[in-house]
Short mmCIF file of C-alpha atoms in Angstrom, two decimals:
data_model
loop_
_atom_site.label_atom_id
_atom_site.label_comp_id
_atom_site.label_asym_id
_atom_site.label_seq_id
_atom_site.Cartn_x
_atom_site.Cartn_y
_atom_site.Cartn_z
CA LEU Y 1 75.27 -241.79 -5.71
CA LYS Y 2 77.70 -239.48 -7.50
CA MET Y 3 80.09 -242.36 -8.14
CA ARG Y 4 77.25 -244.54 -9.44
CA ASN Y 5 76.12 -241.83 -11.85
CA GLU Y 6 79.71 -241.40 -13.07
CA ASN Y 7 80.03 -245.15 -13.67
CA GLU Y 8 76.74 -245.23 -15.58
CA SER Y 9 77.95 -242.36 -17.76
CA ILE Y 10 81.26 -244.09 -18.44
CA ASP Y 11 79.57 -247.43 -19.18
CA HIS Y 12 77.31 -245.63 -21.63
CA ARG Y 13 80.36 -244.45 -23.58
CA LEU Y 14 82.38 -247.66 -23.30
CA ASN Y 15 79.60 -250.29 -23.38
CA LYS Y 16 76.54 -250.22 -25.52
CA ASP Y 17 75.83 -253.91 -24.92
CA ASP Y 18 77.53 -257.00 -23.56
CA GLU Y 19 79.07 -258.00 -26.85
CA THR Y 20 81.00 -254.94 -27.93
CA VAL Y 21 82.64 -251.92 -26.41
CA GLU Y 22 81.63 -248.65 -27.92
CA SER Y 23 80.45 -245.19 -27.09
CA THR Y 24 77.75 -242.97 -28.47
CA ASP Y 25 78.09 -241.14 -31.79
CA HIS Y 26 81.61 -239.91 -31.01
CA SER Y 27 83.29 -243.01 -29.64
CA MET Y 28 86.58 -243.04 -27.77
CA ILE Y 29 87.02 -246.72 -28.72
CA PRO Y 30 85.55 -247.97 -32.04
CA THR Y 31 82.96 -250.71 -31.99
CA GLY Y 32 84.23 -254.25 -31.47
CA LEU Y 33 87.88 -253.40 -30.80
CA MET Y 34 87.69 -253.99 -27.05
CA PRO Y 35 86.22 -257.18 -25.50
CA SER Y 36 83.36 -256.90 -23.03
CA TYR Y 37 85.42 -258.30 -20.14
CA LEU Y 38 87.92 -255.45 -20.52
CA ALA Y 39 85.07 -252.95 -20.35
CA GLU Y 40 83.87 -254.62 -17.15
CA ALA Y 41 87.40 -254.50 -15.73
CA PHE Y 42 87.67 -250.83 -16.69
CA SER Y 43 84.44 -250.00 -14.89
CA GLU Y 44 85.46 -251.82 -11.70
CA LEU Y 45 88.96 -250.40 -11.55
CA TYR Y 46 87.74 -246.88 -12.29
CA SER Y 47 85.14 -247.13 -9.51
CA GLU Y 48 87.74 -247.94 -6.88
CA ASP Y 49 91.52 -248.04 -7.05
CA GLY Y 50 93.11 -251.44 -6.82
CA LEU Y 51 95.32 -254.09 -8.33
CA LEU Y 52 93.87 -255.82 -11.38
CA VAL Y 53 95.31 -259.21 -12.32
CA LEU Y 54 94.43 -260.37 -15.81
CA GLY Y 55 95.24 -263.71 -17.42
CA LYS Y 56 98.24 -263.60 -19.73
CA GLY Y 57 97.42 -262.77 -23.33
CA LEU Y 58 93.95 -261.34 -22.62
CA GLY Y 59 94.72 -257.75 -23.64
CA LEU Y 60 96.23 -255.99 -20.67
CA LEU Y 61 97.80 -253.31 -22.88
CA SER Y 62 94.40 -252.63 -24.45
CA LEU Y 63 92.94 -252.07 -20.99
CA LEU Y 64 95.79 -249.74 -20.10
CA ALA Y 65 95.29 -247.93 -23.42
CA SER Y 66 91.61 -247.38 -22.60
CA PHE Y 67 92.60 -245.63 -19.36
CA CYS Y 68 95.12 -243.50 -21.25
CA ARG Y 69 92.43 -242.56 -23.76
CA PHE Y 70 89.93 -241.79 -21.02
CA TYR Y 71 92.23 -239.55 -18.98
CA GLY Y 72 93.69 -237.84 -22.04
CA ASP Y 73 90.37 -236.93 -23.67
CA VAL Y 74 89.11 -233.48 -22.64
CA SER Y 75 85.76 -233.61 -24.44
CA GLU Y 76 84.54 -237.07 -23.41
CA GLY Y 77 86.96 -238.43 -20.81
CA PHE Y 78 87.78 -237.70 -17.20
CA ALA Y 79 88.04 -233.93 -17.76
CA ALA Y 80 84.47 -233.85 -19.06
CA GLU Y 81 83.29 -235.79 -16.00
CA SER Y 82 84.98 -233.33 -13.64
CA GLY Y 83 83.97 -230.25 -15.65
CA SER Y 84 87.54 -229.24 -16.42
CA THR Y 85 88.86 -227.86 -19.69
CA LYS Y 86 92.36 -229.19 -19.00
CA PRO Y 87 93.34 -232.88 -19.03
CA PRO Y 88 94.54 -234.27 -15.69
CA LEU Y 89 98.21 -235.02 -15.15
CA VAL Y 90 98.59 -238.81 -15.15
CA PHE Y 91 101.78 -240.86 -15.20
CA VAL Y 92 102.16 -244.38 -16.62
CA LEU Y 93 104.89 -246.44 -14.94
CA GLY Y 94 106.47 -249.83 -15.52
CA LEU Y 95 106.29 -250.13 -19.31
CA SER Y 96 109.24 -251.21 -21.40
CA GLU Y 97 110.17 -249.37 -24.58
CA ASP Y 98 108.47 -252.00 -26.75
CA GLU Y 99 105.33 -251.87 -24.62
CA ARG Y 100 105.17 -248.09 -24.86
CA THR Y 101 105.37 -248.41 -28.64
CA SER Y 102 102.61 -251.04 -28.62
CA LEU Y 103 100.46 -248.83 -26.39
CA VAL Y 104 100.67 -245.96 -28.86
CA SER Y 105 99.95 -248.35 -31.76
CA ILE Y 106 96.76 -249.56 -30.06
CA LEU Y 107 95.56 -246.00 -29.51
CA GLU Y 108 96.34 -245.10 -33.11
CA THR Y 109 94.35 -248.15 -34.24
CA TRP Y 110 91.40 -246.75 -32.29
CA GLY Y 111 91.71 -243.51 -34.23
CA THR Y 112 93.01 -241.47 -31.29
CA PRO Y 113 94.05 -237.94 -32.40
CA PRO Y 114 97.80 -237.33 -32.14
CA ASN Y 115 97.33 -234.62 -29.50
CA LEU Y 116 95.61 -237.15 -27.20
CA LEU Y 117 98.34 -239.78 -27.40
CA PRO Y 118 100.52 -240.29 -24.28
CA THR Y 119 103.69 -238.23 -24.20
CA MET Y 120 106.88 -240.28 -23.96
CA VAL Y 121 109.29 -238.83 -21.41
CA THR Y 122 112.83 -240.15 -21.81
CA ASN Y 123 116.39 -238.90 -21.34
CA GLU Y 124 115.96 -237.01 -24.61
CA SER Y 125 113.00 -234.97 -23.33
CA GLY Y 126 115.16 -232.04 -22.25
CA GLN Y 127 116.05 -230.59 -18.88
CA GLY Y 128 113.86 -230.38 -15.81
CA LYS Y 129 112.45 -226.97 -16.77
CA ASP Y 130 111.41 -228.37 -20.16
CA ARG Y 131 109.59 -231.27 -18.52
CA ALA Y 132 107.95 -228.90 -16.04
CA LEU Y 133 106.37 -227.02 -18.95
CA LEU Y 134 105.10 -230.31 -20.37
CA TYR Y 135 103.59 -231.35 -17.03
CA GLN Y 136 101.82 -228.01 -16.64
CA ARG Y 137 99.79 -228.70 -19.78
CA GLY Y 138 98.44 -231.91 -18.27
CA GLY Y 139 97.78 -235.17 -20.09
CA VAL Y 140 99.08 -238.71 -19.90
CA PHE Y 141 102.85 -239.26 -19.69
CA CYS Y 142 104.72 -242.54 -20.09
CA VAL Y 143 107.81 -241.87 -18.02
CA THR Y 144 110.76 -243.88 -16.77
CA THR Y 145 111.01 -244.33 -13.02
CA ARG Y 146 114.49 -242.80 -12.95
CA ILE Y 147 113.24 -239.53 -14.43
CA LEU Y 148 110.03 -239.34 -12.40
CA ILE Y 149 111.72 -239.90 -9.04
CA VAL Y 150 114.12 -237.04 -9.80
CA ASP Y 151 111.26 -234.79 -10.93
CA LEU Y 152 109.30 -235.50 -7.74
CA LEU Y 153 112.27 -234.87 -5.46
CA THR Y 154 113.21 -231.63 -7.25
CA ASN Y 155 109.57 -230.47 -7.45
CA VAL Y 156 109.60 -230.45 -11.25
CA ALA Y 157 106.47 -232.59 -10.94
CA ASN Y 158 104.40 -231.44 -7.99
CA SER Y 159 102.29 -234.13 -6.33
CA LYS Y 160 99.38 -231.74 -5.77
CA ASP Y 161 99.11 -231.32 -9.55
CA ILE Y 162 99.21 -235.07 -10.27
CA GLU Y 163 95.81 -236.70 -10.60
CA GLY Y 164 97.09 -240.26 -10.39
CA MET Y 165 99.28 -243.04 -11.67
CA LEU Y 166 98.78 -246.14 -13.83
CA VAL Y 167 101.26 -248.84 -12.82
CA ALA Y 168 102.02 -251.72 -15.19
CA HIS Y 169 103.80 -254.92 -14.12
CA ALA Y 170 102.65 -254.45 -10.55
CA GLU Y 171 104.19 -257.81 -9.60
CA GLN Y 172 107.58 -256.06 -9.70
CA VAL Y 173 106.59 -253.36 -7.21
CA THR Y 174 108.17 -253.77 -3.78
CA GLU Y 175 108.98 -251.46 -0.90
CA GLN Y 176 112.58 -251.34 -2.16
CA SER Y 177 111.69 -250.70 -5.83
CA THR Y 178 111.77 -247.28 -7.43
CA GLU Y 179 108.08 -247.60 -8.32
CA GLY Y 180 107.25 -248.19 -4.66
CA PHE Y 181 109.31 -245.17 -3.62
CA ILE Y 182 107.57 -242.98 -6.22
CA ILE Y 183 104.09 -244.01 -5.07
CA ARG Y 184 105.00 -243.50 -1.42
CA ILE Y 185 106.25 -239.96 -2.11
CA PHE Y 186 103.24 -239.20 -4.30
CA GLN Y 187 100.62 -240.38 -1.81
CA THR Y 188 102.37 -238.86 1.21
CA GLN Y 189 102.68 -235.44 -0.42
CA LYS Y 190 99.17 -235.71 -1.81
CA GLN Y 191 97.75 -236.33 1.67
CA LEU Y 192 99.58 -233.30 3.03
CA CYS Y 193 98.32 -231.11 0.18
CA SER Y 194 94.72 -232.31 0.00
CA LYS Y 195 94.13 -232.79 3.76
CA ASN Y 196 90.51 -233.94 3.89
CA GLU Y 197 90.10 -234.26 0.13
CA MET Y 198 90.51 -237.45 -1.87
CA ASN Y 199 94.05 -238.63 -2.53
CA GLY Y 200 95.45 -239.23 -5.98
CA PHE Y 201 94.46 -242.48 -7.64
CA VAL Y 202 96.71 -245.51 -8.19
CA LYS Y 203 95.52 -248.18 -10.61
CA ALA Y 204 97.85 -251.15 -10.95
CA PHE Y 205 97.92 -253.90 -13.58
CA SER Y 206 99.51 -257.32 -13.79
CA GLU Y 207 99.26 -260.38 -16.02
CA SER Y 208 101.64 -262.56 -13.99
CA PRO Y 209 99.53 -264.27 -11.31
CA GLU Y 210 102.24 -266.87 -10.69
CA ALA Y 211 104.66 -264.10 -9.68
CA LEU Y 212 102.08 -262.67 -7.27
CA SER Y 213 101.46 -266.02 -5.58
CA SER Y 214 105.10 -266.80 -4.83
CA GLY Y 215 106.62 -265.94 -1.47
CA PHE Y 216 104.99 -265.16 1.85
CA SER Y 217 102.06 -262.70 1.66
CA LYS Y 218 103.59 -261.18 -1.46
CA ILE Y 219 100.34 -259.82 -2.84
CA ASP Y 220 99.52 -258.16 0.50
CA LYS Y 221 102.91 -256.46 0.53
CA ILE Y 222 102.50 -255.28 -3.07
CA MET Y 223 99.04 -253.83 -2.40
CA LYS Y 224 100.31 -252.10 0.71
CA THR Y 225 103.16 -250.58 -1.30
CA LEU Y 226 100.68 -249.46 -3.97
CA PHE Y 227 98.38 -247.90 -1.33
CA VAL Y 228 95.38 -249.86 -2.68
CA LYS Y 229 92.86 -252.08 -0.89
CA ARG Y 230 90.98 -253.82 -3.69
CA LEU Y 231 92.12 -256.84 -5.71
CA TYR Y 232 90.40 -257.59 -9.02
CA LEU Y 233 90.96 -261.05 -10.53
CA TYR Y 234 90.22 -261.85 -14.18
CA PRO Y 235 91.54 -265.36 -14.91
CA ARG Y 236 90.70 -267.22 -18.09
CA PHE Y 237 87.91 -269.11 -16.33
CA HIS Y 238 86.16 -265.85 -15.37
CA CYS Y 239 82.57 -266.16 -16.61
CA THR Y 240 82.71 -262.98 -18.73
CA ILE Y 241 85.99 -264.04 -20.33
CA VAL Y 242 84.73 -267.57 -21.03
CA GLU Y 243 81.62 -266.18 -22.75
CA GLU Y 244 83.72 -263.78 -24.82
CA LEU Y 245 86.22 -266.45 -25.91
CA GLU Y 246 83.47 -268.94 -26.77
CA ARG Y 247 81.67 -266.29 -28.79
CA ARG Y 248 84.84 -265.57 -30.74
CA ALA Y 249 86.28 -269.06 -31.03
CA PRO Y 250 89.31 -269.16 -33.36
CA ASP Y 251 89.30 -271.08 -36.63
CA VAL Y 252 92.18 -273.56 -36.60
CA ASP Y 253 93.52 -275.11 -39.82
CA GLU Y 254 95.96 -277.97 -39.34
CA PHE Y 255 98.47 -278.74 -42.07
CA HIS Y 256 100.75 -281.76 -42.35
CA GLN Y 257 103.93 -281.41 -44.38
CA GLU Y 258 105.11 -284.62 -45.99
CA LEU Y 259 108.78 -285.51 -45.42
CA SER Y 260 111.14 -285.29 -48.36
CA PRO Y 261 113.38 -288.31 -49.19
CA LYS Y 262 116.41 -286.62 -47.58
CA MET Y 263 114.42 -285.86 -44.44
CA LYS Y 264 113.37 -289.53 -44.25
CA VAL Y 265 117.04 -290.55 -44.34
CA TRP Y 266 117.74 -288.35 -41.34
CA THR Y 267 114.78 -289.94 -39.56
CA GLU Y 268 116.39 -293.35 -40.03
CA PHE Y 269 119.63 -292.01 -38.57
CA TYR Y 270 117.74 -290.85 -35.47
CA ASN Y 271 116.13 -294.26 -35.11
CA VAL Y 272 119.53 -295.97 -35.31
CA ASP Y 273 120.92 -293.61 -32.65
CA ASP Y 274 118.00 -294.37 -30.35
CA PHE Y 275 118.49 -298.11 -30.84
CA ASP Y 276 122.25 -297.87 -30.12
CA ALA Y 277 121.61 -295.85 -26.96
CA MET Y 278 119.04 -298.36 -25.73
CA HIS Y 279 121.32 -301.31 -26.53
CA ALA Y 280 124.25 -299.69 -24.71
CA LYS Y 281 122.05 -299.05 -21.66
CA ASN Y 282 120.89 -302.69 -21.55
CA CYS Y 283 124.47 -303.95 -21.86
CA LEU Y 284 125.55 -301.70 -18.98
CA LEU Y 285 122.72 -302.93 -16.76
CA PHE Y 286 123.58 -306.57 -17.60
CA HIS Y 287 127.26 -305.99 -16.79
CA VAL Y 288 126.47 -304.35 -13.44
CA SER Y 289 124.10 -307.11 -12.41
#
């Protein structure tokens, strides 16, 4: 019942109707900037941890940005739901440098205040003690796997203080990968610290279904490595996605550029080459026979 009430509260802020994604008077995401199927995916993945597979080009970074906005917002996000005045400590894994830049750009487009944007943790972020001070403040951190694994092993980032992890490009996560090692350490230490309490969350994202379907039981192995049990599929033929795409059908203008005289000369050269190649092939076949 508690989870259902939380989902209803979140849906009220993210979804006012089926057509647009918006909140009440003080919206985390402005009206119309997030498709309805992403709001549905957000609600499902927030309800229960899992691996969400979205069709390529359907806005996976926007979905990830909505989670970053939700966990980073103290007044209306996860902190408000849990009654805390401090944002939870959440790590984002698996993003390239360009994707991290795009993630911040999406959040800025939504009007996210600078203090709520994810913090980028790179080799230039100082020593371990400097990062420890950053982690103590809480918030969302986009961090490289090389830095995070060191911080976990040296206790710069304590698993009991970490609320959860958002994992992009989940198709690349294996038992031998650094991401898999990080999640295993995080969940193992979290279980020891929390005992009977809930473990930290892991929400994984992928837009490469072909990579997940290759190999023997690959998706089962990935989910086991991620410590998740639910698989959410959002292909392009998903009913919510089809309705959204049909509602916002693109306007296509087709233009035909007429060839210049010089370009027509080159076309004749190509035709002659094709004829010579075909003639040579026929002569060779005749000679062999």
